[in-house]
Coordinates of N, CA and C and ligand atoms in Angstrom, one line a residue:
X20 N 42.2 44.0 103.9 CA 43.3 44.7 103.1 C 43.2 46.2 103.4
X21 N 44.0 46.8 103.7 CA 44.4 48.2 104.0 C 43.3 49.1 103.1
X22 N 42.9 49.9 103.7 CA 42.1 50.7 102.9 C 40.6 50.4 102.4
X23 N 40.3 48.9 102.5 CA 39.3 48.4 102.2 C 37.8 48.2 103.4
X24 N 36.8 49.3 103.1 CA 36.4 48.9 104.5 C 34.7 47.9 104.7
X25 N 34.5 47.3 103.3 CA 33.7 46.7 103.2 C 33.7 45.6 101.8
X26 N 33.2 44.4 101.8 CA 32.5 43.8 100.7 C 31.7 43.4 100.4
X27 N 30.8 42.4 99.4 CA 29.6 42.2 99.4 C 29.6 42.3 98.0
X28 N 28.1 42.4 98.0 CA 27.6 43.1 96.4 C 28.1 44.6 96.7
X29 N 28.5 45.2 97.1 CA 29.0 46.5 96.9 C 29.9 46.8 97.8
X30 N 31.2 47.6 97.2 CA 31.9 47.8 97.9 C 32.2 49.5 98.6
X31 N 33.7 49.1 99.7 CA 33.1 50.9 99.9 C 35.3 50.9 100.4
X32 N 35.3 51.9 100.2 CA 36.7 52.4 100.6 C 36.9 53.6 101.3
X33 N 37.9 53.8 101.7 CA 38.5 55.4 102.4 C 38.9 55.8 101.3
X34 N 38.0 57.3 102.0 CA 38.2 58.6 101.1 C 37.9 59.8 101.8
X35 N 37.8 61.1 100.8 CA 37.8 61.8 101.4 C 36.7 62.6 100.8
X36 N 35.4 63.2 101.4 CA 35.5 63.2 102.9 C 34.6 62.2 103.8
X37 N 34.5 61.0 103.4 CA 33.9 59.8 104.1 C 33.9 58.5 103.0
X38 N 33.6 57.2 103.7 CA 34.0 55.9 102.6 C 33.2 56.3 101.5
X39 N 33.6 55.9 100.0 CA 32.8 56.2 98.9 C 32.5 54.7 99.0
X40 N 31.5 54.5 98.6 CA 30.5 53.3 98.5 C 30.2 53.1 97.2
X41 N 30.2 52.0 96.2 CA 29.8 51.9 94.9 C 29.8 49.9 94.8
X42 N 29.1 49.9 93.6 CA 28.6 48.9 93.2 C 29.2 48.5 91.9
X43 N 30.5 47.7 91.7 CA 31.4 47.9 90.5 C 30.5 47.5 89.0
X44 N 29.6 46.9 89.4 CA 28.9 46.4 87.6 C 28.0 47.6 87.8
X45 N 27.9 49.1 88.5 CA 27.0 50.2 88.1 C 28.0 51.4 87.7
X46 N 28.9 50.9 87.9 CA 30.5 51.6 87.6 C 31.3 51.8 86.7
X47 N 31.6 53.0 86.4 CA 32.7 53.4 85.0 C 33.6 54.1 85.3
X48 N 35.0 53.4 85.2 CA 36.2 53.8 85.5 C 36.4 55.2 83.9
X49 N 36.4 56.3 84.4 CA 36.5 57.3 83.1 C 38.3 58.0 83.0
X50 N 38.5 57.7 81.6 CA 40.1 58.4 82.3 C 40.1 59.1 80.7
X51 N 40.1 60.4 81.7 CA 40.1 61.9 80.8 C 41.7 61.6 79.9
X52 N 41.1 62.1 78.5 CA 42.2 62.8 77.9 C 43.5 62.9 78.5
X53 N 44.1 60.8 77.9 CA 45.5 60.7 78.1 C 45.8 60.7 76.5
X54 N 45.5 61.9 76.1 CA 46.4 61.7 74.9 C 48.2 62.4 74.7
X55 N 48.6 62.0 73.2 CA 49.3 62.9 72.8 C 50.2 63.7 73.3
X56 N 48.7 64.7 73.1 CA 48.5 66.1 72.8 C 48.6 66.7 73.8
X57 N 48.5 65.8 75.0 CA 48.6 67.0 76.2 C 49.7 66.4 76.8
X58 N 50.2 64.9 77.2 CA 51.2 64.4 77.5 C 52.5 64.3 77.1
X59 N 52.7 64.6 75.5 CA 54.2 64.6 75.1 C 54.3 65.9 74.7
X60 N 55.9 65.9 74.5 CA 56.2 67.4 73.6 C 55.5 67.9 72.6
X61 N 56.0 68.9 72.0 CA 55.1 69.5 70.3 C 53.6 69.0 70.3
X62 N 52.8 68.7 71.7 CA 51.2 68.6 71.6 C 50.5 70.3 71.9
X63 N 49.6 70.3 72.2 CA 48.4 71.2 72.5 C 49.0 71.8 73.7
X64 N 49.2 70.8 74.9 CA 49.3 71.6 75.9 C 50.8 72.3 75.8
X65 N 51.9 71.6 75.1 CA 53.1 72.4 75.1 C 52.8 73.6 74.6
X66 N 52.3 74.3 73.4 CA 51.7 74.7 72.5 C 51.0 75.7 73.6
X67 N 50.5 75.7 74.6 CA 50.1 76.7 75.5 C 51.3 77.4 76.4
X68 N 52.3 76.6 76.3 CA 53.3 76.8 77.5 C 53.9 76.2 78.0
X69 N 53.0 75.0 78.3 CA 53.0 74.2 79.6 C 54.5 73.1 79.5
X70 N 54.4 72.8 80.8 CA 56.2 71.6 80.7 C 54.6 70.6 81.1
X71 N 55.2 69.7 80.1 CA 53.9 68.5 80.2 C 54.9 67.5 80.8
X72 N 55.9 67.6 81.7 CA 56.7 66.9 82.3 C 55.7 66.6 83.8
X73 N 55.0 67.5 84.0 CA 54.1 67.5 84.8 C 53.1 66.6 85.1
X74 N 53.0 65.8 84.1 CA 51.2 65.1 84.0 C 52.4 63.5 83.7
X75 N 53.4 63.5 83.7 CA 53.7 62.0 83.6 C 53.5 61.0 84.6
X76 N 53.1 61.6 85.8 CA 53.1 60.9 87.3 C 52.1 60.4 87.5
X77 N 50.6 60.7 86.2 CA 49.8 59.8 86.4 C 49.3 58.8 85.6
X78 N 50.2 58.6 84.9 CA 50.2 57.4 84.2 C 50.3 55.8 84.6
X79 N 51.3 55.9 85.6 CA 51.3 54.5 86.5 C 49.9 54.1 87.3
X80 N 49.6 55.3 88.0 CA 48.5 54.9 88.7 C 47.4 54.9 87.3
X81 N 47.4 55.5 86.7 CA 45.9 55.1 85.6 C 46.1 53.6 85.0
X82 N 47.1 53.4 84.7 CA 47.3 51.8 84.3 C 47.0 50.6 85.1
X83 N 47.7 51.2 86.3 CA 47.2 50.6 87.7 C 45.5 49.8 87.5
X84 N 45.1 50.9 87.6 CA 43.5 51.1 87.8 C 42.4 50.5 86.5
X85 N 43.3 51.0 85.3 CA 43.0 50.4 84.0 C 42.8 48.9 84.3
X86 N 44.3 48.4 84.8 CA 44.3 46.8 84.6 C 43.2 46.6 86.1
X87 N 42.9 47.1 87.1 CA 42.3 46.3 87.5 C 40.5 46.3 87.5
X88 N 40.2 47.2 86.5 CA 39.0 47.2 85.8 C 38.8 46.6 85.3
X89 N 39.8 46.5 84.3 CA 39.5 45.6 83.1 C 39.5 43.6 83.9
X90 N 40.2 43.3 84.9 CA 40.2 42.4 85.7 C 39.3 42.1 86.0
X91 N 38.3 43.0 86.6 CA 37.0 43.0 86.8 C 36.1 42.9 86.2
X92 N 36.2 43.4 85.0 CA 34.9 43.3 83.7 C 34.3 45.1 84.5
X93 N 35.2 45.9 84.8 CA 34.1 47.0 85.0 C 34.2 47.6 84.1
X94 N 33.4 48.5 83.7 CA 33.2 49.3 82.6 C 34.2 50.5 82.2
X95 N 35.0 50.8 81.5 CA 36.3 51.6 80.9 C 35.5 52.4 79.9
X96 N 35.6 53.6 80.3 CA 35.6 55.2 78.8 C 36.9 55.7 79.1
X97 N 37.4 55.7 77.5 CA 38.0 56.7 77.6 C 37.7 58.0 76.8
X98 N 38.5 59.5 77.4 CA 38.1 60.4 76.3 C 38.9 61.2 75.7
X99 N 38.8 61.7 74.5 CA 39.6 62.3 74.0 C 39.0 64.1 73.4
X100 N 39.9 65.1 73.9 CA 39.7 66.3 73.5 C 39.9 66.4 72.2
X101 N 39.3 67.0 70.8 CA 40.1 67.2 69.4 C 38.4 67.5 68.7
X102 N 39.2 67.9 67.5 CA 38.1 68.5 66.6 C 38.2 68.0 65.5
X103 N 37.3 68.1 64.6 CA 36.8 67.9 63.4 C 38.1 68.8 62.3
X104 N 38.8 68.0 61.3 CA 39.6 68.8 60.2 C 39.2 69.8 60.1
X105 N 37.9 70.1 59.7 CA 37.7 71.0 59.1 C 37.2 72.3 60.1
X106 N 37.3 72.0 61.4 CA 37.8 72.8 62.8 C 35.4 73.6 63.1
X107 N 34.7 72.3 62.2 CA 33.6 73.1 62.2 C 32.7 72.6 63.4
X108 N 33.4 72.5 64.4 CA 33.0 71.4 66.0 C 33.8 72.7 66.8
X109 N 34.5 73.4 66.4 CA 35.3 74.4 67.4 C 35.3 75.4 67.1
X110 N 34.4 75.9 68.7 CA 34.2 77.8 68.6 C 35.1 78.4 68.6
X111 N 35.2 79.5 67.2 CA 36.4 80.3 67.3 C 36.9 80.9 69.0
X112 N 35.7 81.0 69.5 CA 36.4 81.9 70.8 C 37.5 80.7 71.4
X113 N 37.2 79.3 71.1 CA 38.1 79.0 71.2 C 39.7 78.4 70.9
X114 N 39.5 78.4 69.4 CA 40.7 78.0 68.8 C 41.4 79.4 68.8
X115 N 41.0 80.7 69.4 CA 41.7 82.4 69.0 C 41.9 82.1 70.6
X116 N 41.6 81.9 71.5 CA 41.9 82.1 72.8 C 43.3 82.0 73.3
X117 N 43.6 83.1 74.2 CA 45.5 83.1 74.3 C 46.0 83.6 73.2
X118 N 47.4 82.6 73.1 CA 48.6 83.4 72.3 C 49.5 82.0 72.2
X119 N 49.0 81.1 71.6 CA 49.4 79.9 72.5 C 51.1 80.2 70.7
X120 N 51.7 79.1 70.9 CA 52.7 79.0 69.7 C 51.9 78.5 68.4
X121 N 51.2 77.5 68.5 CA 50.5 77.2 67.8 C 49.0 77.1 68.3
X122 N 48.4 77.1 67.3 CA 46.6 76.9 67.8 C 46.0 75.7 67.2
X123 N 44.9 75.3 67.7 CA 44.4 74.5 67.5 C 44.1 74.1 65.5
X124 N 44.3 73.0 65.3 CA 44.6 73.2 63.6 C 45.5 73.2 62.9
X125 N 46.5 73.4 63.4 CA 47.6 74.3 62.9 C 48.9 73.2 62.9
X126 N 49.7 72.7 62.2 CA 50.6 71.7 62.0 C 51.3 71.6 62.7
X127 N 51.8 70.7 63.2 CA 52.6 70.5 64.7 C 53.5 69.0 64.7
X128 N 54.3 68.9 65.2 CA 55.3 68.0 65.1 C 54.2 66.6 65.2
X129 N 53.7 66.3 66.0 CA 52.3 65.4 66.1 C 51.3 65.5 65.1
X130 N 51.6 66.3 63.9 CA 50.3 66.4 63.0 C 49.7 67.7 63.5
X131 N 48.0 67.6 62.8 CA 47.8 69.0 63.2 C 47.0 69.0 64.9
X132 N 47.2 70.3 65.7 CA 46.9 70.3 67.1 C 45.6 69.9 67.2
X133 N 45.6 69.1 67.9 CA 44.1 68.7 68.4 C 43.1 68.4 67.4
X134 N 43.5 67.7 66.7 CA 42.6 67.3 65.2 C 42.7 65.9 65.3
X135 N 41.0 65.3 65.6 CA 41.2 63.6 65.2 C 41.3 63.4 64.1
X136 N 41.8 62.1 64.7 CA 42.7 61.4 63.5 C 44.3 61.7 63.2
X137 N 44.8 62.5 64.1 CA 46.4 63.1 64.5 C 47.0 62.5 65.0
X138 N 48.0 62.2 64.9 CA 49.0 61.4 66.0 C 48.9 61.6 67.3
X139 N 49.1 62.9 67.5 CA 48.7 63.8 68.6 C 47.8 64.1 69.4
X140 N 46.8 63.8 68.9 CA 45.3 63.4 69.5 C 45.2 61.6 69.6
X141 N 46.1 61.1 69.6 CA 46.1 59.6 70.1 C 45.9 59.6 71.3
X142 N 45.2 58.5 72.5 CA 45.8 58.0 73.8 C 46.9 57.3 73.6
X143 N 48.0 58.0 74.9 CA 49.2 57.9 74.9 C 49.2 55.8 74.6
X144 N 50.3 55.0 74.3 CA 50.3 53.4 74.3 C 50.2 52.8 75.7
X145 N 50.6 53.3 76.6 CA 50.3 52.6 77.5 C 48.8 52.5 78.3
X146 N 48.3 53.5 77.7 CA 46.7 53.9 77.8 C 45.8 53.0 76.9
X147 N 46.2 52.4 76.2 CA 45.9 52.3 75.1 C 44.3 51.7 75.3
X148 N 43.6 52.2 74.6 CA 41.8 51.6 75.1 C 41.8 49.7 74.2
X149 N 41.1 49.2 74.4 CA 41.0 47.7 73.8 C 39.3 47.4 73.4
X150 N 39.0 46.2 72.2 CA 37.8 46.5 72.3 C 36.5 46.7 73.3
X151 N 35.3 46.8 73.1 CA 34.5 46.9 74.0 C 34.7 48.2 74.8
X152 N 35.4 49.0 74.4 CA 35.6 50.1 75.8 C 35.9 50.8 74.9
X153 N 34.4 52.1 75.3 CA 34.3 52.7 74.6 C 34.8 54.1 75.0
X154 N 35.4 55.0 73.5 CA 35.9 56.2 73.6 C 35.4 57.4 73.3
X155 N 35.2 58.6 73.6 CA 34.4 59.5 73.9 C 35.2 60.6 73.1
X156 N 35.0 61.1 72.0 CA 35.7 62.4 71.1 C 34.6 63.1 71.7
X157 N 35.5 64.5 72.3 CA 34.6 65.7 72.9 C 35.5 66.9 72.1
X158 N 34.3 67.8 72.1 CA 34.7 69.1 71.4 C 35.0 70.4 72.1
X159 N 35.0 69.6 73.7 CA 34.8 71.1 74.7 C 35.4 70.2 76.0
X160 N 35.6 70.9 77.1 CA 36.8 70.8 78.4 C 36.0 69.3 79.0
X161 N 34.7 69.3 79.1 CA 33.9 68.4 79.9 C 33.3 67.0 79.0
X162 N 33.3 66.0 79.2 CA 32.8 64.8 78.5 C 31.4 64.6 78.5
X163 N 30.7 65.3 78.7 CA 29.5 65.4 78.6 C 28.8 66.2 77.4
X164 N 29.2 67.4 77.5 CA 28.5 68.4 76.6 C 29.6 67.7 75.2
X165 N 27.8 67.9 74.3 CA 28.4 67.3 72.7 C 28.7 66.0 72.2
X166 N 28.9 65.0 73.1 CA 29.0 63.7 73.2 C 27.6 62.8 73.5
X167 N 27.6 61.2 73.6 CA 26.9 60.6 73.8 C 27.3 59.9 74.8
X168 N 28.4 60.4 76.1 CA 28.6 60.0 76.9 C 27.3 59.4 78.1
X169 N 26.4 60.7 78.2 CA 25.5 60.2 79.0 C 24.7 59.2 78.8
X170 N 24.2 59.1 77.3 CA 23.5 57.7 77.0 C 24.6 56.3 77.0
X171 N 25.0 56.4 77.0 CA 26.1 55.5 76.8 C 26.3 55.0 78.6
X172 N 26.2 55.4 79.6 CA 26.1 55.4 80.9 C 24.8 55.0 81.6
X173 N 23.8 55.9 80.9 CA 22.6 55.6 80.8 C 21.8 54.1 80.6
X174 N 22.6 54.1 79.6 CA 21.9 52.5 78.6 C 22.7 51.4 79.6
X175 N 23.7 51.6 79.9 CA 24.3 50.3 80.9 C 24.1 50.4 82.7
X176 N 23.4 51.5 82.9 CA 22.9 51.6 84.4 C 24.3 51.9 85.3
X177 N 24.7 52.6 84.6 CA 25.9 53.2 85.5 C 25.7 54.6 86.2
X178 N 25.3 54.1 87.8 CA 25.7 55.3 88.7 C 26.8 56.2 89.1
X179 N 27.6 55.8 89.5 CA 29.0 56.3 89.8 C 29.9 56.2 88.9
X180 N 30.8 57.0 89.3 CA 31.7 57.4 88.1 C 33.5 57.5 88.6
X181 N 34.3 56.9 88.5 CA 35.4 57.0 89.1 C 36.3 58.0 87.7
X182 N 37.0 59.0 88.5 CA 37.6 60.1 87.4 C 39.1 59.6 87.3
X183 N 39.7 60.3 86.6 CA 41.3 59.6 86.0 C 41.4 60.6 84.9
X184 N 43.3 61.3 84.9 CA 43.3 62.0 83.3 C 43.8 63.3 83.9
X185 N 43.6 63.8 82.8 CA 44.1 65.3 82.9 C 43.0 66.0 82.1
X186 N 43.6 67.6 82.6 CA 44.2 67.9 83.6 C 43.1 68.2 84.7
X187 N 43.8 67.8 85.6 CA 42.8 67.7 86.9 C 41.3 69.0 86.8
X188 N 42.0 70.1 87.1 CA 41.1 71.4 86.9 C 40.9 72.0 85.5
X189 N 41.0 71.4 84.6 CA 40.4 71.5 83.2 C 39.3 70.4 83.2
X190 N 39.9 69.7 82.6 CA 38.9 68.4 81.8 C 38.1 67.8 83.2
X191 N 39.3 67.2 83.8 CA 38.6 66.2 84.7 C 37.7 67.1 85.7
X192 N 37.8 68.3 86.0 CA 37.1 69.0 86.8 C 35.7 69.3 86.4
X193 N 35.8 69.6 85.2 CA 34.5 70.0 83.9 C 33.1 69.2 84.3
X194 N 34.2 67.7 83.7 CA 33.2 66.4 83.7 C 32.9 66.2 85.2
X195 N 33.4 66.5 85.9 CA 33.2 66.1 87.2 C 31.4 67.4 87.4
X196 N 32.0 68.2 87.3 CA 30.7 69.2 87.4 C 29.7 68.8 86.7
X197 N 29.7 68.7 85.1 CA 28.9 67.8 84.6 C 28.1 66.7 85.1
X198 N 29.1 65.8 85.4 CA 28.1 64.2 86.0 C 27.8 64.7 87.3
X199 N 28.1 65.5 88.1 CA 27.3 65.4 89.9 C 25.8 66.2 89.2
X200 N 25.7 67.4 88.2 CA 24.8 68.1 87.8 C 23.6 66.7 87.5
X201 N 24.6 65.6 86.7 CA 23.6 65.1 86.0 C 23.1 63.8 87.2
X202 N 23.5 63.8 88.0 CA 22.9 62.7 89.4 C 23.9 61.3 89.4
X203 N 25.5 61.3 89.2 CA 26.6 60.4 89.4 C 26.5 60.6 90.2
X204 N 27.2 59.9 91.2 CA 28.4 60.0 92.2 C 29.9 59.8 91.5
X205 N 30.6 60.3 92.2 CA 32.1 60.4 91.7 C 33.1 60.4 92.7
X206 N 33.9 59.4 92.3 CA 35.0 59.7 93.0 C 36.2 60.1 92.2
X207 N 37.1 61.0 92.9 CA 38.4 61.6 92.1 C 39.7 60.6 92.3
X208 N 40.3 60.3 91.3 CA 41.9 59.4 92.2 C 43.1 60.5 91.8
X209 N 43.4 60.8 93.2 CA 44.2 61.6 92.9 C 45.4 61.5 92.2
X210 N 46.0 60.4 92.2 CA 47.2 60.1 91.7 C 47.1 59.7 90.5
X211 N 46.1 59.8 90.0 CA 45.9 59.3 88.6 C 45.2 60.2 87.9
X212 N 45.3 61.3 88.4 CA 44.9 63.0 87.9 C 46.3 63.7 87.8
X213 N 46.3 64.7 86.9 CA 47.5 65.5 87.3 C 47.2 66.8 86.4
X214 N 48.1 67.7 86.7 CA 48.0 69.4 86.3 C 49.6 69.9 85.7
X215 N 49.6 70.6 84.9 CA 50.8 71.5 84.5 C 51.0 72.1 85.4
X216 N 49.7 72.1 86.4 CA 50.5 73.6 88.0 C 50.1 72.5 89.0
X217 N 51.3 72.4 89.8 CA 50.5 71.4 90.7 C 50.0 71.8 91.8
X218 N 50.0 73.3 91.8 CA 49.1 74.0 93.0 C 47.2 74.1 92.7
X219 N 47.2 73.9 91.4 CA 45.5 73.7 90.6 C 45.4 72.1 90.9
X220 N 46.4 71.6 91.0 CA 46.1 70.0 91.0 C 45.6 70.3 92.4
X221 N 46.3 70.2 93.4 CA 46.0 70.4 94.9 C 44.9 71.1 95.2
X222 N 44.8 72.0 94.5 CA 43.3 72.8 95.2 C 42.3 72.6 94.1
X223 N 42.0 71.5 93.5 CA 41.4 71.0 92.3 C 40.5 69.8 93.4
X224 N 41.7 69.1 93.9 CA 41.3 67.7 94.4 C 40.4 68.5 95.4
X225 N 40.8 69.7 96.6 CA 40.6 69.9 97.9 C 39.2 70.7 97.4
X226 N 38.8 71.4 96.6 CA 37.4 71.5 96.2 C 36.3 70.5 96.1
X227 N 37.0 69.4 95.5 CA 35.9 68.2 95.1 C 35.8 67.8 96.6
X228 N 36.1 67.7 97.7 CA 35.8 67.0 98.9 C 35.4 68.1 100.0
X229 N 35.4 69.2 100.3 CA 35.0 70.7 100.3 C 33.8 70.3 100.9
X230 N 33.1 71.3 102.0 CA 31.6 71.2 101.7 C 31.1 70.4 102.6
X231 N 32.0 68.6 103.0 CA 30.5 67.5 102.9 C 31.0 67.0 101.4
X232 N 32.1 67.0 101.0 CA 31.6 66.5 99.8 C 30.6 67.2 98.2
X233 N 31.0 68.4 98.0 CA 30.1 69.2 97.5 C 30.2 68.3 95.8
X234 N 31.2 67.9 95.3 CA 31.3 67.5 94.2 C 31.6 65.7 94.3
X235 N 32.3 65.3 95.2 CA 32.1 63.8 95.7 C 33.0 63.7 96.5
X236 N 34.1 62.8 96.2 CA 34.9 61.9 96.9 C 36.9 61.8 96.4
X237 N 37.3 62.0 97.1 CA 39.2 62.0 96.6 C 39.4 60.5 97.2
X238 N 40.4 59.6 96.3 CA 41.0 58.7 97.4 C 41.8 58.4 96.2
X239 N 42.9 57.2 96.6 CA 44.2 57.3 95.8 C 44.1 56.1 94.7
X240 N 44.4 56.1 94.2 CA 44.6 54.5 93.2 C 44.8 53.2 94.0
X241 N 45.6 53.4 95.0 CA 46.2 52.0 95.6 C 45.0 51.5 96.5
X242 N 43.8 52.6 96.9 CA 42.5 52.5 97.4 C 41.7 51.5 96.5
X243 N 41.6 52.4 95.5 CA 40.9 51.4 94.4 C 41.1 50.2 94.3
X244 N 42.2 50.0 93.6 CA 42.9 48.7 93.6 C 43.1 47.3 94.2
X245 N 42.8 48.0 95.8 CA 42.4 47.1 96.7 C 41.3 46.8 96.7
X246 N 40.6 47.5 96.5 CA 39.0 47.4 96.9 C 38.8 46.2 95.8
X247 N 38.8 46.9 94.4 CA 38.7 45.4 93.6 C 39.5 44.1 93.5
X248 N 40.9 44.3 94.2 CA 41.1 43.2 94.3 C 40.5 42.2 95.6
X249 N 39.7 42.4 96.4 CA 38.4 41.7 96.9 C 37.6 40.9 96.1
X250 N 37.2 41.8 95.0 CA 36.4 41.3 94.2 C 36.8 40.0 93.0
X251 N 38.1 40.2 92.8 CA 38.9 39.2 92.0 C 38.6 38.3 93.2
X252 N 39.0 38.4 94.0 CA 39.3 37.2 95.0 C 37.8 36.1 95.3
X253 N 37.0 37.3 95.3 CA 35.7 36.4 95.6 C 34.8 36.0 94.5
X254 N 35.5 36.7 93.8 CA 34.6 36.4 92.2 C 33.2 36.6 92.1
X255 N 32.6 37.8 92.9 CA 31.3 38.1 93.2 C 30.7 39.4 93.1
X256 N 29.9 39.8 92.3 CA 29.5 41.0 91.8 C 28.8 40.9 90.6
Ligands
TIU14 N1 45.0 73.2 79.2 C1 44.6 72.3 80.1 O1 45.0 72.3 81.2 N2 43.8 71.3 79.7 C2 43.1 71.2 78.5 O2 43.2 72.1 77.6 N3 42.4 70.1 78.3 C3 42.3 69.0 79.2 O3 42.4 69.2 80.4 N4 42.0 67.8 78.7

């Protein structure tokens, strides 16, 4: 299959900047903050400025990828950005940051901005997480800091980390810096990442593969997708 350049007990695909190699039962498909709040109107990211018309283009491929995890039995986090009601999880420097229309807290067509338990702070429905797959409330840009993401990765022997979500150079970039710090491998899918600018999306992706690979690996969803569907087929892993 196109794109697929090995199987076995571990698989490996084209990427950039060489095949990423992974082991799907040491593996966690992570897909950043598809909520709401950053994907529809009257959320957080509108609320900065942003045309969140922008980030809809990665929705197909994350579902893509979604379903063929879940096909697989590989491991699904999702995360979600938002704060505590009573806003005591969020540094003022950052609910005062900018000039946004509204700020964090603050009542919004969605409920209040970025507050769990908000409409708005939902993952979008087509996202929608199912039992067993666990969701990650973060108080800050990266899924790591403040969370019990690492143990949670930890406790199930998961090395590598396949990224997904928004926005590319916020969230998904954060956690990406986070896990290589903390000894993952990672790969980025680019089409199942996206940016309000899609010049930060572009030069978001082209840093992570930089270097040798300084932060890991880029390759596209339809890469993935194939790779595990090998794995459906042989029913081995
Ligand atoms: N503003 C922006 O691009 N992103 C965020 O505030 N959070 C995430 O990326 N999730």
């Amino acid at each position: 299959m196109e794109g697929v350049l090995a199987t076995g007990p571990g698989l490996a695909l084209q990427a950039e900047p060489s095949a990423f190699t992974f082991a799907p039962g040491r593996t966690a498909l992570v897909i950043i903050d598809m909520q709401r709040d950053f994907l529809e109107p009257g959320g957080f990211g509108a609320a900065l400025g942003n045309d969140v018309a922008h980030l809809a283009s990665a929705i197909g491929p994350c579902r893509a990828v979604l379903d063929a995890a879940r096909a697989t039995g590989m491991l699904v986090i999702h995360t979600r950005e938002g704060h505590r009601p009573d806003l005591s999880d969020a540094p003022p420097a950052k609910v005062q940051r900018g000039a946004p229309r509204l700020r964090i807290g603050d009542p919004g067509p969605m409920g209040r901005i970025l507050i769990r338990g908000e409409p708005g702070h939902d993952i979008i429905p087509a996202l929608a997480p199912i039992a067993g797959e666990p969701v990650i409330d973060k108080p800050g840009k990266g899924a790591f800091y403040g969370t019990e993401l690492e143990a949670i990765l930890r406790h199930r022997g998961i090395e590598a980390l396949i990224l997904t979500g928004v926005t590319t150079e916020v969230c998904v970039h954060t956690t990406l810096r986070e896990a290589n710090d903390r000894g993952f491998r990672c790969l980025v899918l680019s089409d199942a990442c996206a940016s309000y600018f899609p010049e930060f999306h572009a030069a978001a992706l082209a840093m992570v593969s930089a270097q040798g690979g300084i932060f890991g690996w880029v390759a596209d969803s339809a890469a993935l997708t194939a790779a595990l569907a090998t794995q459906e087929e042989s029913g081995t892993w």
